[in-house]
């Protein structure tokens, strides 16, 4: 054990240098510990990895194997999810609690072991149990294979920029209390940029500063690790060139505003084309419906080398909170690079054509405030968390844990974005939708207007998907597919489905296992906006789930 730990420390130290020399096995040690977060102007301890907020960055190259030993030293159950990592055949390392693994309990440890295949760019890791990911998250940087250049001009420097949300109150206590009586969770007290809060009353955060030199180009690796908020990002006086999202290359385009949902990542080039000065960096929330949101703008500064001590700061205008057109323009401009080297392999024939309604509902609840509970669901099913991990239940054929009757289409079609029906109740269940190995899937994610229509960032584990179409209102199966982009649609793992609208995604089910699909607004996941796919093993030698590791936690 001691020798192993020593190796890990040496390797982590070597990774402080950005030039990773060869494709290897990279070891990390994640100690989950309480830490007083000084950047957050609070003396209250938060749950962190290695005492850092945001947590440590995983640096690796495409084709590397990453081994992370997670040791739990806090009073909470913990799991870690490597958000966007394909986890080909290694679902045991995916991380969502009770879906692919039982939690790592206090005092226990677990080794995540996965290979980065066919991906390069920026992703994130985060806790995937209760609301711990608010403070337990960090960046994953996957460099191209050694000798393979970026498909864009090589930047002079790279910077990681992580957005988050911060609550003054203890977040685990809050969510437990809220769930007992069914209240709407409090919105956060501040957004954060690399752990620094914005201007919060009675809080003297020094704020995040990005130091630049005139004439140089920076690759910003931007991560939205916020819990519930889709965000806009701007840098005063500078354009950004988007080159990659969710660890897939895009056709480059220039923009002054980046729209980014929780769980999404965006790489953008920023050229320091001014001489000196200070420029405002701002993140602000997007919310185009009547749902409460943390409406504070978090700010930082971009500062040129050689700028005198107290320069005036160049400001920028914040997009209106309900700036739906800005989100649409941004999403519509995202296209796969689709080059010979990085083709867009969009499935052109579809084996499973699914329509999933996504939204909230209201169920009776005797012990709740007002006698009812706000829930959420997909195709009218509110997902009930099991107490045995589904991947184990599947692998060992343990019956009674879940059923494979998740409806592929609404059982009762209705006007999804019209006047809601009088009955807003949902069904309960731990249901999976089963897919044959290598079958092709199209899902139309259809927002509903129950209570309030809302934009939902939907995340699929184990896969990237192509975003072939989107629109407002109800999906029209006769006409909308005529406008699908099957040539160069953006490829990603998380997509914001527009408020009272729909988004169509396609993927090839070439990764056997149990894979979670859920809203990445934690409030909606908590309410049940989640389901799983069961993807069968194939017949070939490399088409089955690998056996579970010997240290897999038990429930
Ligand atoms: C956090 O700070 C408080 C007040 O200074 C102190 O009492 C407490 O021990 C600290 N906790 C940790 C985990 O450092
Ligand atoms: C990681 O997984 C590989 C392939 O299954 C296995 O050979 C290796 O021993 C594992 N490493 C650790 C540290 O568990
Ligand atoms: C929610 O916020 C309100 C007002 O800001 C505060 O009084 C209350 O204690 C918070 N609730 C929880 C559970 O933290
Ligand atoms: C309970 O009902 C009141 C009155 O209709 C409403 O204002 C309040 O938001 C409801 N509370 C919850 C938790 O739904
Ligand atoms: C800020 O601190 C002052 C003095 O301690 C206190 O009176 C005031 O209520 C605080 N304001 C907020 C918003 O917490
Ligand atoms: C932000 O939200 C609070 C309530 O949560 C509200 O009182 C305030 O007016 C809002 N501010 C803006 C600028 O919308
Ligand atoms: C669905 O509802 C919308 C909004 O009320 C309405 O414009 C539309 O005509 C309705 N569609 C159908 C098929 O009834
Ligand atoms: C959802 O399921 C509940 C419970 O079975 C039912 O009462 C309700 O009508 C269903 N709603 C829809 C839109 O299918
Ligand atoms: C749904 O499940 C919850 C708890 O998991 C339970 O309290 C509720 O009664 C169930 N509702 C229905 C309609 O089965
Ligand atoms: C998967 O399906 C595609 C067609 O969609 C086919 O070209 C490919 O050979 C299949 N791969 C395997 C491993 O069966
Ligand atoms: C299976 O995987 C191994 C190791 O990655 C590889 O050497 C072998 O060629 C693969 N076999 C097939 C049929 O793809
Ligand atoms: C931690 O996980 C175990 C196994 O599922 C469970 O029995 C226990 O109740 C959990 N503890 C907490 C505090 O949630
Ligand atoms: Cu996730």
XYZ file of C-alpha atoms and ligand atoms in Angstrom:
724
model
C 0.000 0.000 0.000
C 2.713 2.479 0.998
C 4.773 1.687 -2.104
C 1.709 2.129 -4.268
C 0.932 5.471 -2.689
C 4.518 6.620 -3.239
C 4.287 5.799 -6.968
C 1.052 7.722 -7.209
C 2.555 10.807 -5.595
C 5.564 10.749 -7.925
C 3.389 10.409 -11.004
C 1.036 13.194 -9.930
C 4.003 15.486 -9.351
C 5.353 14.705 -12.828
C 2.005 15.705 -14.284
C 2.435 19.282 -13.081
C 4.326 19.698 -16.344
C 1.905 19.879 -19.233
C 4.014 17.890 -21.702
C 2.881 14.321 -21.153
C 5.485 12.204 -22.830
C 3.947 8.916 -23.835
C 0.818 6.862 -23.746
C 0.883 5.101 -20.391
C -1.051 4.097 -17.317
C -1.556 7.205 -15.189
C -2.194 6.858 -11.465
C -4.112 9.294 -9.300
C -5.131 9.260 -5.680
C -8.355 11.042 -4.710
C -8.791 11.528 -0.965
C -12.326 12.702 -0.256
C -11.928 15.022 2.727
C -13.609 17.959 4.437
C -11.872 21.263 3.923
C -12.584 24.852 4.919
C -13.055 26.672 1.654
C -11.191 29.936 2.061
C -11.896 31.121 -1.478
C -15.581 30.913 -0.622
C -15.287 33.398 2.278
C -16.724 30.834 4.677
C -15.283 28.913 7.541
C -17.760 26.109 6.978
C -16.059 22.935 5.730
C -17.047 21.541 2.323
C -16.504 18.068 0.861
C -13.508 18.139 -1.487
C -11.039 15.888 -3.264
C -7.523 16.331 -1.853
C -8.665 19.526 -0.113
C -9.055 21.368 -3.406
C -11.984 23.314 -4.818
C -12.325 22.773 -7.736
C -10.659 19.396 -7.358
C -7.455 18.181 -9.016
C -7.215 18.000 -12.820
C -6.763 14.612 -14.483
C -4.180 14.999 -17.256
C -3.911 12.213 -19.819
C -3.505 11.436 -23.488
C -5.855 9.625 -25.823
C -5.311 5.847 -25.389
C -4.005 6.223 -21.820
C -5.379 4.083 -19.062
C -6.331 6.081 -15.983
C -6.317 4.514 -12.538
C -7.860 6.595 -9.761
C -7.893 5.244 -6.245
C -10.695 7.026 -4.354
C -10.551 6.917 -0.570
C -13.561 8.171 1.366
C -12.704 10.074 4.557
C -16.032 11.908 4.976
C -19.280 10.973 6.688
C -21.158 10.730 3.380
C -21.358 7.909 0.840
C -19.380 8.877 -2.266
C -19.018 7.865 -5.915
C -17.167 9.640 -8.739
C -18.378 9.878 -12.352
C -15.986 10.568 -15.249
C -18.465 12.636 -17.168
C -18.302 11.984 -20.918
C -15.676 9.239 -20.741
C -17.024 6.480 -22.988
C -16.104 3.671 -20.529
C -16.076 1.085 -23.308
C -17.045 -2.180 -21.565
C -15.955 -0.705 -18.215
C -19.302 0.397 -16.782
C -17.979 -0.592 -13.343
C -15.943 2.627 -13.488
C -18.735 4.940 -14.653
C -19.767 6.006 -11.170
C -23.483 6.888 -10.781
C -24.550 5.553 -7.378
C -26.910 2.539 -7.458
C -26.781 2.528 -11.280
C -23.319 1.117 -11.988
C -21.951 0.718 -8.467
C -22.813 0.797 -4.783
C -21.413 3.815 -2.942
C -17.912 3.969 -1.494
C -18.811 4.142 2.171
C -16.955 6.048 4.902
C -13.483 4.569 5.359
C -13.683 2.513 2.158
C -11.832 2.895 -1.132
C -12.403 1.906 -4.755
C -10.161 1.930 -7.827
C -11.645 3.404 -11.016
C -9.841 1.935 -14.021
C -10.653 3.055 -17.562
C -9.038 3.707 -20.933
C -9.543 6.910 -22.938
C -10.437 5.559 -26.367
C -11.219 7.787 -29.361
C -11.627 10.945 -27.310
C -9.528 14.064 -26.915
C -10.394 17.454 -25.393
C -11.904 18.550 -22.095
C -14.331 16.652 -19.866
C -15.106 16.806 -16.154
C -15.339 14.424 -13.244
C -17.838 14.864 -10.429
C -19.452 13.075 -7.495
C -22.569 11.210 -8.650
C -24.580 10.764 -5.473
C -27.002 13.159 -3.742
C -25.812 16.774 -4.319
C -22.144 16.251 -3.468
C -21.020 17.232 -6.951
C -21.608 20.874 -5.937
C -18.130 20.837 -4.401
C -16.698 17.502 -5.601
C -15.728 18.123 -9.214
C -12.735 18.890 -11.432
C -11.374 18.876 -14.968
C -10.291 16.012 -17.235
C -7.800 17.093 -19.900
C -7.241 14.544 -22.678
C -4.419 15.556 -25.004
C -4.201 14.047 -28.497
C -1.838 11.117 -28.998
C 1.816 12.161 -28.917
C 2.769 13.765 -32.249
C -0.833 14.370 -33.311
C -1.508 18.126 -33.499
C -4.743 19.895 -32.698
C -6.825 20.576 -35.834
C -6.505 24.319 -35.043
C -3.539 26.668 -34.473
C -1.485 25.517 -31.509
C -2.191 27.816 -28.561
C 0.641 29.401 -26.582
C -0.962 28.375 -23.311
C -3.934 26.451 -21.953
C -6.182 27.512 -19.071
C -8.888 25.546 -17.279
C -11.968 27.551 -16.272
C -14.518 25.752 -14.102
C -17.912 27.248 -13.279
C -19.793 26.182 -10.162
C -22.520 27.132 -7.734
C -22.109 27.814 -4.043
C -24.581 27.685 -1.155
C -23.961 29.400 2.178
C -25.918 26.642 3.848
C -24.722 23.029 4.113
C -25.969 21.580 0.853
C -26.461 17.961 1.986
C -28.503 19.130 4.987
C -30.549 21.366 2.710
C -31.417 18.702 0.163
C -32.270 16.107 2.816
C -34.627 18.538 4.528
C -36.148 19.618 1.236
C -36.809 16.046 0.109
C -38.469 15.018 3.377
C -41.247 17.556 3.073
C -41.004 18.209 -0.672
C -40.059 21.835 -0.995
C -38.261 23.385 -3.910
C -34.540 23.473 -3.075
C -33.024 26.910 -2.493
C -31.192 28.430 -5.409
C -27.466 28.903 -4.851
C -26.046 32.035 -3.230
C -23.397 32.589 -5.869
C -21.886 31.240 -9.033
C -18.169 30.530 -8.939
C -15.319 30.783 -11.429
C -12.471 28.403 -10.560
C -13.787 28.354 -7.002
C -14.021 32.124 -6.537
C -17.451 33.547 -5.793
C -18.873 36.602 -7.451
C -19.803 39.724 -5.469
C -21.797 38.131 -2.641
C -23.028 40.359 0.217
C -20.566 40.225 3.141
C -18.119 38.149 1.185
C -14.729 39.489 0.208
C -13.756 37.083 -2.566
C -10.705 38.349 -4.467
C -12.166 36.931 -7.659
C -10.618 34.929 -10.457
C -7.920 36.520 -12.633
C -6.783 35.211 -15.998
C -3.281 36.576 -16.702
C -2.429 37.040 -20.388
C 0.344 38.485 -22.522
C -0.420 40.635 -25.528
C -0.151 38.743 -28.822
C -0.498 35.270 -27.355
C -3.313 32.794 -27.931
C -4.914 30.856 -25.092
C -6.942 27.663 -25.235
C -9.663 28.050 -22.612
C -10.970 24.716 -21.390
C -14.366 25.796 -20.079
C -16.389 23.493 -17.841
C -19.862 24.024 -16.415
C -19.885 22.104 -13.139
C -22.861 24.081 -11.788
C -25.591 22.106 -10.068
C -28.718 23.614 -11.593
C -27.839 26.530 -13.848
C -27.243 26.838 -17.567
C -24.830 29.730 -18.067
C -23.601 32.413 -20.450
C -19.869 33.214 -20.497
C -18.326 36.422 -21.852
C -14.961 38.166 -21.839
C -15.138 41.939 -22.408
C -13.427 43.163 -25.569
C -12.493 39.680 -26.823
C -13.956 37.186 -29.253
C -13.795 33.472 -28.569
C -13.269 30.796 -31.239
C -15.046 27.569 -30.327
C -13.042 24.516 -31.440
C -14.325 21.612 -29.362
C -17.260 20.597 -27.161
C -17.609 17.549 -24.888
C -14.217 16.232 -26.109
C -15.117 16.244 -29.812
C -13.725 18.719 -32.331
C -16.067 21.221 -33.965
C -15.826 23.434 -37.021
C -14.276 26.591 -35.542
C -16.514 29.630 -35.195
C -16.182 33.019 -33.522
C -18.596 34.251 -30.880
C -18.677 36.804 -28.070
C -20.944 34.621 -25.868
C -20.671 30.959 -24.940
C -23.789 29.088 -23.807
C -22.968 26.117 -21.617
C -25.206 23.781 -19.613
C -24.252 21.810 -16.504
C -22.119 18.828 -17.530
C -21.025 20.446 -20.783
C -17.504 21.500 -21.726
C -16.299 23.908 -24.413
C -12.793 24.594 -25.663
C -12.339 28.049 -27.129
C -9.333 30.020 -28.359
C -8.849 33.538 -27.042
C -6.259 35.762 -28.698
C -4.930 38.491 -26.432
C -5.202 41.105 -29.186
C -5.196 44.200 -26.944
C -2.026 45.801 -25.515
C -2.694 46.208 -21.811
C -5.622 46.557 -19.464
C -8.190 44.704 -17.413
C -11.267 43.136 -19.007
C -14.316 41.779 -17.235
C -15.043 38.043 -17.347
C -18.696 37.304 -16.559
C -20.927 34.289 -16.146
C -24.668 34.770 -15.820
C -27.603 32.349 -15.763
C -29.960 31.457 -18.605
C -33.590 30.888 -17.613
C -36.400 31.598 -20.076
C -39.339 30.534 -17.951
C -40.878 31.314 -14.556
C -38.531 29.117 -12.521
C -36.358 30.603 -9.758
C -32.661 30.775 -10.543
C -29.547 32.154 -8.872
C -29.547 35.436 -10.782
C -26.213 36.770 -9.525
C -23.538 37.343 -12.130
C -20.130 36.015 -11.133
C -17.201 38.041 -12.359
C -13.493 37.683 -12.831
C -10.898 39.650 -14.759
C -8.620 39.089 -17.693
C -5.459 41.071 -17.023
C -2.661 41.863 -19.465
C 0.963 41.609 -18.411
C 2.401 45.094 -17.962
C -0.902 46.658 -16.987
C -0.426 49.495 -14.447
C -1.625 49.042 -10.879
C -5.142 50.489 -10.952
C -6.375 50.470 -14.541
C -9.965 51.111 -15.482
C -11.760 47.862 -16.216
C -13.390 47.298 -19.605
C -16.937 46.085 -19.002
C -19.218 43.883 -21.050
C -22.991 43.601 -21.279
C -24.593 40.503 -19.781
C -27.165 38.698 -21.960
C -30.692 39.048 -20.597
C -31.555 36.076 -18.355
C -34.199 34.913 -20.871
C -32.015 35.329 -23.990
C -33.381 32.256 -25.810
C -32.204 33.539 -29.235
C -28.591 33.640 -28.028
C -28.818 29.983 -26.923
C -30.332 28.969 -30.274
C -27.743 30.840 -32.316
C -24.942 29.256 -30.313
C -26.338 25.715 -30.540
C -27.134 26.047 -34.250
C -23.551 27.058 -35.031
C -22.069 23.944 -33.408
C -21.068 21.461 -36.125
C -18.813 18.411 -36.041
C -15.439 18.957 -37.636
C -16.284 15.946 -39.870
C -12.826 15.708 -41.466
C -11.195 12.551 -42.862
C -9.359 12.158 -39.589
C -12.363 12.980 -37.383
C -15.443 11.847 -39.315
C -19.028 12.201 -38.119
C -20.339 8.623 -38.205
C -24.014 9.500 -37.914
C -26.321 6.444 -37.938
C -28.382 6.721 -41.132
C -30.809 3.876 -40.510
C -32.595 3.558 -37.178
C -33.487 0.337 -35.325
C -35.117 2.037 -32.313
C -37.069 5.242 -32.877
C -37.927 6.597 -29.438
C -39.868 9.608 -28.211
C -39.137 10.572 -24.599
C -41.241 13.263 -22.936
C -39.231 15.091 -20.271
C -40.695 17.307 -17.583
C -42.159 17.581 -14.128
C -45.355 16.294 -12.513
C -47.176 16.294 -9.180
C -47.914 13.208 -7.078
C -49.929 12.898 -3.872
C -47.835 12.749 -0.687
C -49.449 12.575 2.735
C -46.398 13.809 4.653
C -45.550 16.679 2.288
C -46.349 20.376 2.441
C -49.738 20.863 0.657
C -50.180 17.043 0.506
C -48.355 16.781 -2.796
C -44.860 16.267 -4.108
C -43.321 17.782 -7.208
C -41.743 14.979 -9.227
C -40.162 14.694 -12.661
C -40.039 11.910 -15.176
C -39.482 10.572 -18.661
C -42.486 9.185 -20.563
C -44.532 9.641 -17.395
C -42.224 7.361 -15.372
C -40.635 8.814 -12.235
C -37.490 6.755 -11.735
C -37.258 5.079 -8.327
C -33.681 4.586 -7.134
C -32.897 0.932 -6.398
C -30.913 -0.221 -3.359
C -28.833 -2.683 -5.400
C -26.672 -1.294 -8.218
C -28.378 -2.046 -11.537
C -25.182 -3.098 -13.324
C -24.571 -5.753 -10.669
C -28.201 -6.875 -10.854
C -27.820 -7.181 -14.633
C -24.419 -8.895 -14.616
C -25.351 -11.442 -11.946
C -28.979 -11.794 -13.135
C -30.399 -10.730 -9.771
C -34.151 -10.492 -10.290
C -36.556 -8.042 -8.700
C -34.257 -5.008 -8.873
C -35.492 -3.502 -12.142
C -37.795 -4.273 -15.047
C -37.094 -3.915 -18.778
C -40.414 -2.329 -19.677
C -39.461 1.328 -19.996
C -41.856 2.737 -22.617
C -40.080 3.788 -25.823
C -42.917 6.206 -26.599
C -45.551 7.966 -24.489
C -48.283 5.468 -23.550
C -50.888 8.210 -23.875
C -49.912 10.798 -26.504
C -51.086 14.346 -25.720
C -50.306 17.892 -26.756
C -46.909 17.942 -25.016
C -46.327 21.671 -25.213
C -49.980 22.751 -25.149
C -52.311 23.248 -22.191
C -51.280 20.567 -19.642
C -53.833 17.841 -18.817
C -55.709 18.143 -15.500
C -53.953 15.053 -14.133
C -50.250 15.756 -13.584
C -49.525 12.432 -11.857
C -46.751 10.081 -12.940
C -46.034 6.360 -12.584
C -43.213 5.038 -10.410
C -40.676 2.467 -11.424
C -37.092 1.307 -11.878
C -37.415 0.594 -15.565
C -34.798 -0.008 -18.268
C -35.101 0.189 -22.044
C -33.264 -2.729 -23.658
C -31.095 -2.357 -26.763
C -29.350 -5.070 -28.797
C -25.603 -4.644 -29.149
C -24.721 -2.303 -32.042
C -28.339 -1.340 -32.738
C -28.965 2.223 -33.879
C -31.082 4.520 -31.764
C -32.858 7.815 -32.302
C -34.360 9.598 -29.309
C -36.544 12.638 -29.705
C -36.355 14.394 -26.341
C -39.654 16.249 -26.074
C -40.102 18.912 -23.401
C -43.514 19.176 -21.737
C -45.350 22.177 -20.330
C -46.441 20.666 -16.985
C -46.300 23.434 -14.300
C -43.649 25.364 -16.241
C -41.879 24.333 -19.434
C -38.118 24.476 -18.948
C -34.840 23.862 -20.754
C -33.336 20.507 -19.684
C -29.659 19.597 -20.268
C -29.945 15.837 -20.881
C -26.867 13.678 -20.322
C -26.299 10.134 -21.607
C -23.642 7.982 -19.951
C -21.413 5.581 -21.916
C -21.984 7.270 -25.285
C -21.610 10.361 -27.384
C -24.598 11.126 -29.572
C -25.187 13.258 -32.654
C -27.654 16.129 -32.314
C -29.497 15.831 -35.635
C -32.340 18.288 -35.077
C -34.207 20.574 -32.707
C -37.287 22.751 -32.722
C -39.986 24.506 -30.751
C -43.367 23.001 -29.880
C -44.157 19.347 -30.553
C -41.919 17.174 -32.714
C -43.605 16.465 -36.051
C -42.563 12.944 -37.144
C -43.702 13.586 -40.721
C -41.972 16.870 -41.450
C -39.200 17.537 -38.926
C -36.922 14.628 -40.014
C -36.708 16.225 -43.486
C -34.620 18.984 -41.912
C -32.295 16.731 -39.912
C -28.568 17.340 -40.292
C -27.108 13.878 -40.970
C -23.839 15.246 -42.391
C -22.014 17.226 -39.709
C -24.215 17.382 -36.590
C -22.421 18.186 -33.345
C -21.368 15.162 -31.298
C -21.676 15.453 -27.533
C -22.742 13.792 -24.282
C -25.062 16.479 -22.863
C -27.599 18.569 -24.781
C -29.916 21.377 -23.705
C -33.428 20.583 -24.915
C -35.145 23.926 -25.569
C -37.970 25.128 -23.343
C -41.269 23.753 -24.708
C -39.371 22.253 -27.611
C -37.580 19.089 -28.732
C -34.154 17.773 -29.690
C -33.398 14.637 -31.727
C -30.239 12.629 -31.008
C -28.763 9.491 -32.591
C -26.212 6.952 -31.428
C -24.987 3.436 -32.107
C -25.391 1.136 -29.083
C -21.881 -0.290 -29.308
C -21.093 -0.220 -25.587
C -22.680 -3.023 -23.538
C -23.826 -2.269 -19.999
C -26.303 -0.228 -17.971
C -26.218 3.419 -18.960
C -27.904 6.299 -17.207
C -29.803 9.012 -19.092
C -30.828 11.973 -16.953
C -31.315 15.683 -16.672
C -28.110 17.349 -15.502
C -30.043 19.878 -13.428
C -29.620 18.117 -10.104
C -32.995 19.323 -8.888
C -34.722 17.438 -11.728
C -32.603 14.301 -11.350
C -33.510 14.283 -7.660
C -37.192 14.516 -8.606
C -36.867 11.495 -10.937
C -36.014 12.791 -14.430
C -33.844 9.767 -15.228
C -33.929 6.283 -16.784
C -31.466 3.616 -17.886
C -30.618 1.763 -21.070
C -29.644 -1.887 -20.831
C -27.339 -2.609 -23.781
C -26.829 -6.334 -24.423
C -23.444 -7.930 -24.956
C -22.530 -8.665 -28.565
C -21.252 -12.013 -29.824
C -17.702 -10.946 -30.731
C -14.660 -11.306 -28.453
C -14.530 -7.619 -27.469
C -18.253 -7.001 -27.226
C -19.040 -7.976 -23.627
C -18.915 -6.167 -20.307
C -15.597 -6.887 -18.589
C -15.828 -8.761 -15.279
C -16.261 -6.535 -12.204
C -13.155 -5.508 -10.252
C -12.570 -7.327 -6.973
C -12.884 -4.149 -4.887
C -16.326 -3.196 -6.260
C -18.281 -1.748 -3.306
C -21.282 -3.682 -2.024
C -24.612 -2.296 -0.852
C -12.646 25.156 9.728
O -12.515 26.403 10.373
C -13.101 26.416 11.664
C -13.046 27.846 12.220
O -11.791 28.414 11.974
C -12.338 25.436 12.553
O -12.913 25.401 13.822
C -12.452 24.045 11.929
O -11.667 23.139 12.645
C -11.958 24.050 10.493
N -12.263 22.757 9.895
C -11.450 22.129 9.042
C -11.927 20.811 8.495
O -10.382 22.589 8.709
C -7.193 -2.158 -14.777
O -7.912 -2.956 -15.688
C -7.078 -3.762 -16.513
C -7.936 -4.401 -17.584
O -9.059 -5.001 -17.043
C -6.357 -4.774 -15.632
O -5.510 -5.555 -16.420
C -5.548 -4.018 -14.603
O -4.955 -4.927 -13.696
C -6.401 -3.044 -13.818
N -5.562 -2.228 -12.956
C -5.812 -1.998 -11.666
C -4.829 -1.159 -10.918
O -6.812 -2.418 -11.122
C -33.261 28.879 1.987
O -33.073 30.271 1.901
C -33.793 30.995 2.865
C -33.709 32.480 2.532
O -32.554 32.798 1.835
C -33.231 30.658 4.231
O -33.944 31.367 5.216
C -33.395 29.170 4.464
O -32.784 28.811 5.677
C -32.775 28.378 3.335
N -33.137 26.996 3.491
C -32.251 26.033 3.716
C -32.822 24.658 3.878
O -31.073 26.217 3.776
C -48.416 25.179 -1.338
O -49.527 25.882 -1.804
C -49.371 27.289 -1.763
C -50.695 27.917 -2.146
O -51.179 27.360 -3.339
C -48.254 27.688 -2.719
O -48.034 29.069 -2.684
C -46.977 26.974 -2.291
O -45.957 27.242 -3.238
C -47.203 25.487 -2.220
N -46.019 24.846 -1.664
C -45.444 23.826 -2.267
C -44.245 23.283 -1.584
O -45.816 23.321 -3.309
C -23.552 41.727 6.591
O -22.876 41.884 7.814
C -23.449 42.879 8.622
C -22.555 43.091 9.829
O -22.057 41.882 10.301
C -24.853 42.450 9.018
O -25.451 43.454 9.798
C -25.666 42.237 7.739
O -26.944 41.719 8.063
C -24.986 41.259 6.821
N -25.691 41.193 5.560
C -25.985 40.033 4.954
C -26.718 40.145 3.663
O -25.685 38.944 5.414
C -32.955 37.980 -8.384
O -33.820 37.092 -7.684
C -34.316 37.612 -6.471
C -35.173 36.547 -5.817
O -34.585 35.319 -5.828
C -35.123 38.858 -6.747
O -35.538 39.424 -5.524
C -34.281 39.866 -7.512
O -35.077 40.954 -7.890
C -33.712 39.240 -8.759
N -32.800 40.169 -9.396
C -32.811 40.402 -10.694
C -31.814 41.373 -11.207
O -33.590 39.839 -11.446
C -51.015 22.193 -28.925
O -51.018 23.322 -28.104
C -50.510 24.482 -28.738
C -50.359 25.574 -27.682
O -51.548 25.747 -26.990
C -51.441 24.860 -29.872
O -50.919 25.982 -30.541
C -51.518 23.691 -30.838
O -52.464 23.973 -31.838
C -51.909 22.423 -30.139
N -51.771 21.326 -31.053
C -52.737 20.438 -31.265
C -52.443 19.355 -32.240
O -53.799 20.495 -30.691
C -49.242 9.063 -16.014
O -49.472 7.994 -15.137
C -50.454 8.278 -14.158
C -50.466 7.109 -13.193
O -50.735 5.930 -13.872
C -51.768 8.522 -14.855
O -52.739 8.849 -13.893
C -51.613 9.672 -15.830
O -52.786 9.869 -16.564
C -50.484 9.416 -16.785
N -50.251 10.617 -17.551
C -49.853 10.586 -18.818
C -49.658 11.915 -19.471
O -49.651 9.568 -19.443
C -43.971 6.322 -5.741
O -42.869 6.027 -4.929
C -42.830 6.769 -3.747
C -41.565 6.438 -3.009
O -40.639 5.782 -3.796
C -44.041 6.464 -2.897
O -44.021 7.281 -1.755
C -45.280 6.766 -3.693
O -46.412 6.357 -2.973
C -45.249 6.030 -5.017
N -46.372 6.474 -5.808
C -47.087 5.650 -6.548
C -48.196 6.274 -7.304
O -46.864 4.472 -6.605
C -22.362 -2.341 -36.256
O -23.344 -1.920 -37.179
C -22.827 -1.254 -38.299
C -23.993 -0.787 -39.138
O -24.789 0.065 -38.393
C -21.930 -2.212 -39.085
O -21.354 -1.504 -40.146
C -20.845 -2.729 -38.155
O -20.091 -3.695 -38.825
C -21.441 -3.338 -36.919
N -20.378 -3.685 -36.000
C -20.379 -4.813 -35.301
C -19.211 -5.009 -34.400
O -21.269 -5.636 -35.374
C -9.996 -7.478 -29.169
O -9.205 -6.591 -28.396
C -7.829 -6.947 -28.386
C -7.146 -6.038 -27.407
O -7.573 -4.709 -27.535
C -7.284 -6.810 -29.814
O -5.938 -7.171 -29.843
C -8.076 -7.721 -30.727
O -7.679 -7.511 -32.059
C -9.561 -7.452 -30.622
N -10.290 -8.443 -31.379
C -11.240 -8.115 -32.254
C -11.900 -9.258 -32.955
O -11.574 -6.971 -32.470
C -24.449 4.334 2.304
O -24.615 3.277 1.419
C -25.025 2.067 2.035
C -25.047 1.009 0.938
O -25.985 1.324 -0.029
C -26.364 2.260 2.694
O -26.745 1.077 3.365
C -26.276 3.395 3.695
O -27.547 3.674 4.235
C -25.746 4.646 3.033
N -25.501 5.677 4.004
C -25.987 6.899 3.899
C -25.601 7.854 4.982
O -26.694 7.234 2.976
Cu -23.155 13.189 -15.502
